[in-house]
Amino acid sequence: MVIKQAELETVCGITSRLPENTRPEVAFAGKSNVGKSSLINGLLNRKSLARTSSQPGKTQTINFYSVNRELYLVDLPGYGYAKVAQEIKEKWGRMIERYLHGSKQLKAVFLLVDIRHAPSANDQDMYRWIVSQGYEPVIIATKLDKIKRSQVEKQMKLLREGLKLPSRTKILPFSSVTKQGREEIWEAIESFTGEESHE
């Protein structure tokens, strides 16, 4: 995908109305420190369009990034961050649920997990919850540059077993440092949205 235009178009808080977009959307879910902002910046070839933070749990909104005025990348609030009060976590949960059920344009959900570790209880819960909402998430295994190449297969197997993934579920390794995996993720996005790469 050649990125000609990318901008943060809509930010939805807990009480905001969701936008009624007419273009396809793909959403990204993941733990607070798993690298969602870095992934979105990497996909869009921008350094800081999505704000990365040293404080996990900072994204408390649903952020809609318009790409080439053809589709939206949707950043969902990070989950599983201990310092956030339970009441706020529940509100975020309801906000994400409202989006998953309410968006008429959502084509796919990508779940980010850290390739270095077995999936946490939060990762497992989020995976099962997305499936229960009627989506079969594509898994993006982040922080690929932090492990040796010889460990990749073993760690992918750990993720597959830890999340009890069906054999057909894709796991796409990604590094925000080297951008390895970027093309494969765009291919997956395009397979859901029907948008072709524009060279």
PDB file of C-alpha atoms in Angstrom:
ATOM      1  CA  MET A   1       0.000   0.000   0.000  1.00  0.00           C
ATOM      2  CA  VAL A   2       1.421   3.360  -1.038  1.00  0.00           C
ATOM      3  CA  ILE A   3       0.388   5.910   1.581  1.00  0.00           C
ATOM      4  CA  LYS A   4      -0.536   9.200  -0.051  1.00  0.00           C
ATOM      5  CA  GLN A   5      -2.640  10.551   2.794  1.00  0.00           C
ATOM      6  CA  ALA A   6      -2.932   9.588   6.445  1.00  0.00           C
ATOM      7  CA  GLU A   7      -4.537  11.580   9.230  1.00  0.00           C
ATOM      8  CA  LEU A   8      -6.222  11.143  12.573  1.00  0.00           C
ATOM      9  CA  GLU A   9      -9.787  12.001  11.572  1.00  0.00           C
ATOM     10  CA  THR A  10     -12.012  11.112  14.547  1.00  0.00           C
ATOM     11  CA  VAL A  11     -11.411  10.542  18.263  1.00  0.00           C
ATOM     12  CA  CYS A  12     -14.228   8.909  20.260  1.00  0.00           C
ATOM     13  CA  GLY A  13     -14.319   8.972  24.044  1.00  0.00           C
ATOM     14  CA  ILE A  14     -16.534   6.974  26.360  1.00  0.00           C
ATOM     15  CA  THR A  15     -19.551   9.238  25.789  1.00  0.00           C
ATOM     16  CA  SER A  16     -18.937  10.099  22.111  1.00  0.00           C
ATOM     17  CA  ARG A  17     -21.135   8.963  19.288  1.00  0.00           C
ATOM     18  CA  LEU A  18     -19.356   6.664  16.867  1.00  0.00           C
ATOM     19  CA  PRO A  19     -18.835   8.112  13.386  1.00  0.00           C
ATOM     20  CA  GLU A  20     -21.018   6.761  10.590  1.00  0.00           C
ATOM     21  CA  ASN A  21     -18.225   6.094   8.133  1.00  0.00           C
ATOM     22  CA  THR A  22     -18.891   4.960   4.589  1.00  0.00           C
ATOM     23  CA  ARG A  23     -15.419   3.489   4.010  1.00  0.00           C
ATOM     24  CA  PRO A  24     -14.153   0.125   5.305  1.00  0.00           C
ATOM     25  CA  GLU A  25     -12.574  -0.069   8.753  1.00  0.00           C
ATOM     26  CA  VAL A  26     -10.088  -2.492  10.311  1.00  0.00           C
ATOM     27  CA  ALA A  27      -9.523  -2.353  14.068  1.00  0.00           C
ATOM     28  CA  PHE A  28      -6.442  -3.038  16.197  1.00  0.00           C
ATOM     29  CA  ALA A  29      -6.745  -4.349  19.759  1.00  0.00           C
ATOM     30  CA  GLY A  30      -3.993  -5.245  22.184  1.00  0.00           C
ATOM     31  CA  LYS A  31      -2.479  -4.795  25.603  1.00  0.00           C
ATOM     32  CA  SER A  32      -1.461  -1.279  26.551  1.00  0.00           C
ATOM     33  CA  ASN A  33       2.274  -1.729  25.972  1.00  0.00           C
ATOM     34  CA  VAL A  34       2.210  -4.158  23.037  1.00  0.00           C
ATOM     35  CA  GLY A  35       3.085  -1.543  20.396  1.00  0.00           C
ATOM     36  CA  LYS A  36      -0.213  -0.561  18.747  1.00  0.00           C
ATOM     37  CA  SER A  37       0.811   3.045  18.142  1.00  0.00           C
ATOM     38  CA  SER A  38       4.186   1.925  16.758  1.00  0.00           C
ATOM     39  CA  LEU A  39       2.417  -0.543  14.452  1.00  0.00           C
ATOM     40  CA  ILE A  40       0.017   2.099  13.133  1.00  0.00           C
ATOM     41  CA  ASN A  41       2.881   4.558  12.584  1.00  0.00           C
ATOM     42  CA  GLY A  42       4.837   1.794  10.821  1.00  0.00           C
ATOM     43  CA  LEU A  43       1.914   0.869   8.567  1.00  0.00           C
ATOM     44  CA  LEU A  44       1.354   4.517   7.663  1.00  0.00           C
ATOM     45  CA  ASN A  45       5.058   5.401   7.269  1.00  0.00           C
ATOM     46  CA  ARG A  46       4.661   8.163   9.839  1.00  0.00           C
ATOM     47  CA  LYS A  47       6.904   8.772  12.827  1.00  0.00           C
ATOM     48  CA  SER A  48       4.379  10.052  15.319  1.00  0.00           C
ATOM     49  CA  LEU A  49       0.874  10.196  13.865  1.00  0.00           C
ATOM     50  CA  ALA A  50      -0.248   7.698  16.496  1.00  0.00           C
ATOM     51  CA  ARG A  51       1.237   8.877  19.765  1.00  0.00           C
ATOM     52  CA  THR A  52       3.427   6.335  21.493  1.00  0.00           C
ATOM     53  CA  SER A  53       3.631   6.730  25.236  1.00  0.00           C
ATOM     54  CA  SER A  54       5.926   5.583  27.992  1.00  0.00           C
ATOM     55  CA  GLN A  55       2.792   5.371  30.131  1.00  0.00           C
ATOM     56  CA  PRO A  56       0.798   2.289  29.155  1.00  0.00           C
ATOM     57  CA  GLY A  57      -2.963   2.749  29.177  1.00  0.00           C
ATOM     58  CA  LYS A  58      -2.749   6.246  27.703  1.00  0.00           C
ATOM     59  CA  THR A  59      -5.062   5.547  24.742  1.00  0.00           C
ATOM     60  CA  GLN A  60      -8.482   5.948  26.335  1.00  0.00           C
ATOM     61  CA  THR A  61     -10.287   6.701  23.107  1.00  0.00           C
ATOM     62  CA  ILE A  62     -11.127   4.951  19.847  1.00  0.00           C
ATOM     63  CA  ASN A  63      -9.017   6.678  17.194  1.00  0.00           C
ATOM     64  CA  PHE A  64      -9.930   6.589  13.489  1.00  0.00           C
ATOM     65  CA  TYR A  65      -7.033   7.091  11.054  1.00  0.00           C
ATOM     66  CA  SER A  66      -8.064   7.861   7.498  1.00  0.00           C
ATOM     67  CA  VAL A  67      -5.772   6.277   4.874  1.00  0.00           C
ATOM     68  CA  ASN A  68      -5.767   7.596   1.278  1.00  0.00           C
ATOM     69  CA  ARG A  69      -9.428   8.540   1.883  1.00  0.00           C
ATOM     70  CA  GLU A  70     -10.157   4.863   1.121  1.00  0.00           C
ATOM     71  CA  LEU A  71     -10.246   3.112   4.493  1.00  0.00           C
ATOM     72  CA  TYR A  72      -9.772   3.569   8.242  1.00  0.00           C
ATOM     73  CA  LEU A  73      -7.319   2.021  10.675  1.00  0.00           C
ATOM     74  CA  VAL A  74      -9.070   2.058  14.051  1.00  0.00           C
ATOM     75  CA  ASP A  75      -6.998   2.049  17.250  1.00  0.00           C
ATOM     76  CA  LEU A  76      -8.927   0.574  20.203  1.00  0.00           C
ATOM     77  CA  PRO A  77      -8.019   1.410  23.838  1.00  0.00           C
ATOM     78  CA  GLY A  78      -5.281  -0.788  25.313  1.00  0.00           C
ATOM     79  CA  TYR A  79      -6.480  -3.347  27.844  1.00  0.00           C
ATOM     80  CA  GLY A  80      -5.013  -5.028  30.886  1.00  0.00           C
ATOM     81  CA  TYR A  81      -3.167  -2.146  32.441  1.00  0.00           C
ATOM     82  CA  ALA A  82      -3.142  -2.600  36.221  1.00  0.00           C
ATOM     83  CA  LYS A  83      -3.090   1.061  37.292  1.00  0.00           C
ATOM     84  CA  VAL A  84      -6.416   1.827  35.629  1.00  0.00           C
ATOM     85  CA  ALA A  85      -9.431   1.629  37.940  1.00  0.00           C
ATOM     86  CA  GLN A  86     -11.825  -1.271  37.378  1.00  0.00           C
ATOM     87  CA  GLU A  87     -14.701   1.114  36.727  1.00  0.00           C
ATOM     88  CA  ILE A  88     -12.781   2.755  33.855  1.00  0.00           C
ATOM     89  CA  LYS A  89     -11.795  -0.653  32.447  1.00  0.00           C
ATOM     90  CA  GLU A  90     -15.475  -1.615  32.372  1.00  0.00           C
ATOM     91  CA  LYS A  91     -16.369   1.621  30.565  1.00  0.00           C
ATOM     92  CA  TRP A  92     -13.640   0.958  27.990  1.00  0.00           C
ATOM     93  CA  GLY A  93     -14.987  -2.575  27.567  1.00  0.00           C
ATOM     94  CA  ARG A  94     -18.480  -1.229  26.910  1.00  0.00           C
ATOM     95  CA  MET A  95     -17.086   1.383  24.520  1.00  0.00           C
ATOM     96  CA  ILE A  96     -15.205  -1.270  22.498  1.00  0.00           C
ATOM     97  CA  GLU A  97     -18.262  -3.546  22.526  1.00  0.00           C
ATOM     98  CA  ARG A  98     -20.445  -0.685  21.286  1.00  0.00           C
ATOM     99  CA  TYR A  99     -17.977  -0.142  18.449  1.00  0.00           C
ATOM    100  CA  LEU A 100     -17.698  -3.840  17.490  1.00  0.00           C
ATOM    101  CA  HIS A 101     -21.486  -4.118  17.382  1.00  0.00           C
ATOM    102  CA  GLY A 102     -22.266  -0.638  16.112  1.00  0.00           C
ATOM    103  CA  SER A 103     -19.875  -0.144  13.220  1.00  0.00           C
ATOM    104  CA  LYS A 104     -21.422  -0.993   9.874  1.00  0.00           C
ATOM    105  CA  GLN A 105     -18.032  -0.773   8.142  1.00  0.00           C
ATOM    106  CA  LEU A 106     -15.795  -2.901  10.399  1.00  0.00           C
ATOM    107  CA  LYS A 107     -14.299  -5.644   8.220  1.00  0.00           C
ATOM    108  CA  ALA A 108     -11.689  -7.232  10.512  1.00  0.00           C
ATOM    109  CA  VAL A 109     -10.088  -7.095  13.950  1.00  0.00           C
ATOM    110  CA  PHE A 110      -6.332  -7.544  14.442  1.00  0.00           C
ATOM    111  CA  LEU A 111      -5.165  -8.608  17.907  1.00  0.00           C
ATOM    112  CA  LEU A 112      -1.593  -7.637  18.858  1.00  0.00           C
ATOM    113  CA  VAL A 113       0.407  -9.876  21.186  1.00  0.00           C
ATOM    114  CA  ASP A 114       4.080  -9.709  22.199  1.00  0.00           C
ATOM    115  CA  ILE A 115       6.024 -12.446  20.388  1.00  0.00           C
ATOM    116  CA  ARG A 116       8.496 -12.726  23.288  1.00  0.00           C
ATOM    117  CA  HIS A 117       6.009 -14.112  25.806  1.00  0.00           C
ATOM    118  CA  ALA A 118       3.274 -16.705  26.128  1.00  0.00           C
ATOM    119  CA  PRO A 119      -0.136 -14.990  25.875  1.00  0.00           C
ATOM    120  CA  SER A 120      -1.252 -13.496  29.207  1.00  0.00           C
ATOM    121  CA  ALA A 121      -4.655 -14.122  30.768  1.00  0.00           C
ATOM    122  CA  ASN A 122      -5.668 -10.687  29.422  1.00  0.00           C
ATOM    123  CA  ASP A 123      -4.602 -11.684  25.895  1.00  0.00           C
ATOM    124  CA  GLN A 124      -6.581 -14.923  26.147  1.00  0.00           C
ATOM    125  CA  ASP A 125      -9.649 -13.111  27.476  1.00  0.00           C
ATOM    126  CA  MET A 126      -9.456 -10.492  24.731  1.00  0.00           C
ATOM    127  CA  TYR A 127      -9.081 -13.131  22.022  1.00  0.00           C
ATOM    128  CA  ARG A 128     -12.101 -15.093  23.291  1.00  0.00           C
ATOM    129  CA  TRP A 129     -14.095 -11.904  23.697  1.00  0.00           C
ATOM    130  CA  ILE A 130     -13.429 -10.730  20.110  1.00  0.00           C
ATOM    131  CA  VAL A 131     -14.471 -14.192  18.858  1.00  0.00           C
ATOM    132  CA  SER A 132     -17.648 -13.986  20.977  1.00  0.00           C
ATOM    133  CA  GLN A 133     -18.451 -10.647  19.271  1.00  0.00           C
ATOM    134  CA  GLY A 134     -18.492 -12.458  15.918  1.00  0.00           C
ATOM    135  CA  TYR A 135     -14.994 -11.705  14.608  1.00  0.00           C
ATOM    136  CA  GLU A 136     -12.094 -14.056  13.925  1.00  0.00           C
ATOM    137  CA  PRO A 137      -9.069 -11.920  14.723  1.00  0.00           C
ATOM    138  CA  VAL A 138      -5.817 -11.977  12.794  1.00  0.00           C
ATOM    139  CA  ILE A 139      -2.923 -12.124  15.278  1.00  0.00           C
ATOM    140  CA  ILE A 140      -0.029  -9.669  14.920  1.00  0.00           C
ATOM    141  CA  ALA A 141       3.039 -10.810  16.880  1.00  0.00           C
ATOM    142  CA  THR A 142       4.870  -7.583  17.755  1.00  0.00           C
ATOM    143  CA  LYS A 143       8.456  -6.884  18.885  1.00  0.00           C
ATOM    144  CA  LEU A 144       9.901  -9.324  16.335  1.00  0.00           C
ATOM    145  CA  ASP A 145      13.288  -7.552  16.433  1.00  0.00           C
ATOM    146  CA  LYS A 146      13.648  -8.428  20.144  1.00  0.00           C
ATOM    147  CA  ILE A 147      14.111 -12.178  19.499  1.00  0.00           C
ATOM    148  CA  LYS A 148      16.571 -14.202  17.441  1.00  0.00           C
ATOM    149  CA  ARG A 149      15.445 -15.438  14.062  1.00  0.00           C
ATOM    150  CA  SER A 150      15.936 -19.021  15.260  1.00  0.00           C
ATOM    151  CA  GLN A 151      13.309 -18.449  17.998  1.00  0.00           C
ATOM    152  CA  VAL A 152      10.514 -17.176  15.750  1.00  0.00           C
ATOM    153  CA  GLU A 153       8.867 -20.536  14.947  1.00  0.00           C
ATOM    154  CA  LYS A 154       8.960 -21.630  18.583  1.00  0.00           C
ATOM    155  CA  GLN A 155       7.403 -18.364  19.797  1.00  0.00           C
ATOM    156  CA  MET A 156       4.691 -18.466  17.100  1.00  0.00           C
ATOM    157  CA  LYS A 157       3.805 -21.983  18.246  1.00  0.00           C
ATOM    158  CA  LEU A 158       3.640 -20.705  21.836  1.00  0.00           C
ATOM    159  CA  LEU A 159       1.179 -17.984  20.776  1.00  0.00           C
ATOM    160  CA  ARG A 160      -0.934 -20.409  18.743  1.00  0.00           C
ATOM    161  CA  GLU A 161      -1.173 -22.872  21.620  1.00  0.00           C
ATOM    162  CA  GLY A 162      -1.603 -20.206  24.307  1.00  0.00           C
ATOM    163  CA  LEU A 163      -4.549 -18.594  22.502  1.00  0.00           C
ATOM    164  CA  LYS A 164      -5.911 -21.985  21.303  1.00  0.00           C
ATOM    165  CA  LEU A 165      -6.040 -20.641  17.756  1.00  0.00           C
ATOM    166  CA  PRO A 166      -7.758 -22.561  14.962  1.00  0.00           C
ATOM    167  CA  SER A 167      -5.209 -23.792  12.414  1.00  0.00           C
ATOM    168  CA  ARG A 168      -6.601 -21.363   9.798  1.00  0.00           C
ATOM    169  CA  THR A 169      -5.894 -18.276  11.968  1.00  0.00           C
ATOM    170  CA  LYS A 170      -3.031 -16.181  10.637  1.00  0.00           C
ATOM    171  CA  ILE A 171      -0.177 -14.998  12.847  1.00  0.00           C
ATOM    172  CA  LEU A 172       1.802 -12.157  11.272  1.00  0.00           C
ATOM    173  CA  PRO A 173       5.134 -11.287  12.976  1.00  0.00           C
ATOM    174  CA  PHE A 174       5.983  -7.572  12.933  1.00  0.00           C
ATOM    175  CA  SER A 175       8.844  -5.307  13.975  1.00  0.00           C
ATOM    176  CA  SER A 176       8.254  -1.568  14.282  1.00  0.00           C
ATOM    177  CA  VAL A 177      12.050  -1.130  14.173  1.00  0.00           C
ATOM    178  CA  THR A 178      12.843  -2.969  10.921  1.00  0.00           C
ATOM    179  CA  LYS A 179       9.257  -2.798   9.480  1.00  0.00           C
ATOM    180  CA  GLN A 180       9.474  -6.551   8.804  1.00  0.00           C
ATOM    181  CA  GLY A 181       5.932  -7.855   8.356  1.00  0.00           C
ATOM    182  CA  ARG A 182       4.504  -4.527   7.138  1.00  0.00           C
ATOM    183  CA  GLU A 183       3.717  -5.777   3.628  1.00  0.00           C
ATOM    184  CA  GLU A 184       2.068  -8.959   4.938  1.00  0.00           C
ATOM    185  CA  ILE A 185      -0.157  -6.942   7.270  1.00  0.00           C
ATOM    186  CA  TRP A 186      -1.193  -4.618   4.426  1.00  0.00           C
ATOM    187  CA  GLU A 187      -1.981  -7.662   2.262  1.00  0.00           C
ATOM    188  CA  ALA A 188      -4.220  -8.979   5.051  1.00  0.00           C
ATOM    189  CA  ILE A 189      -5.927  -5.575   5.440  1.00  0.00           C
ATOM    190  CA  GLU A 190      -6.520  -5.362   1.681  1.00  0.00           C
ATOM    191  CA  SER A 191      -7.955  -8.890   1.603  1.00  0.00           C
ATOM    192  CA  PHE A 192     -10.660  -7.721   4.052  1.00  0.00           C
ATOM    193  CA  THR A 193     -11.338  -4.256   2.666  1.00  0.00           C
ATOM    194  CA  GLY A 194     -11.079  -4.982  -1.039  1.00  0.00           C
ATOM    195  CA  GLU A 195      -8.697  -2.034  -1.420  1.00  0.00           C
ATOM    196  CA  GLU A 196      -5.852  -2.758  -3.792  1.00  0.00           C
ATOM    197  CA  SER A 197      -2.355  -1.346  -3.455  1.00  0.00           C
ATOM    198  CA  HIS A 198      -1.963   1.775  -5.550  1.00  0.00           C
ATOM    199  CA  GLU A 199       1.522   1.932  -6.959  1.00  0.00           C
TER     200      GLU A 199
END
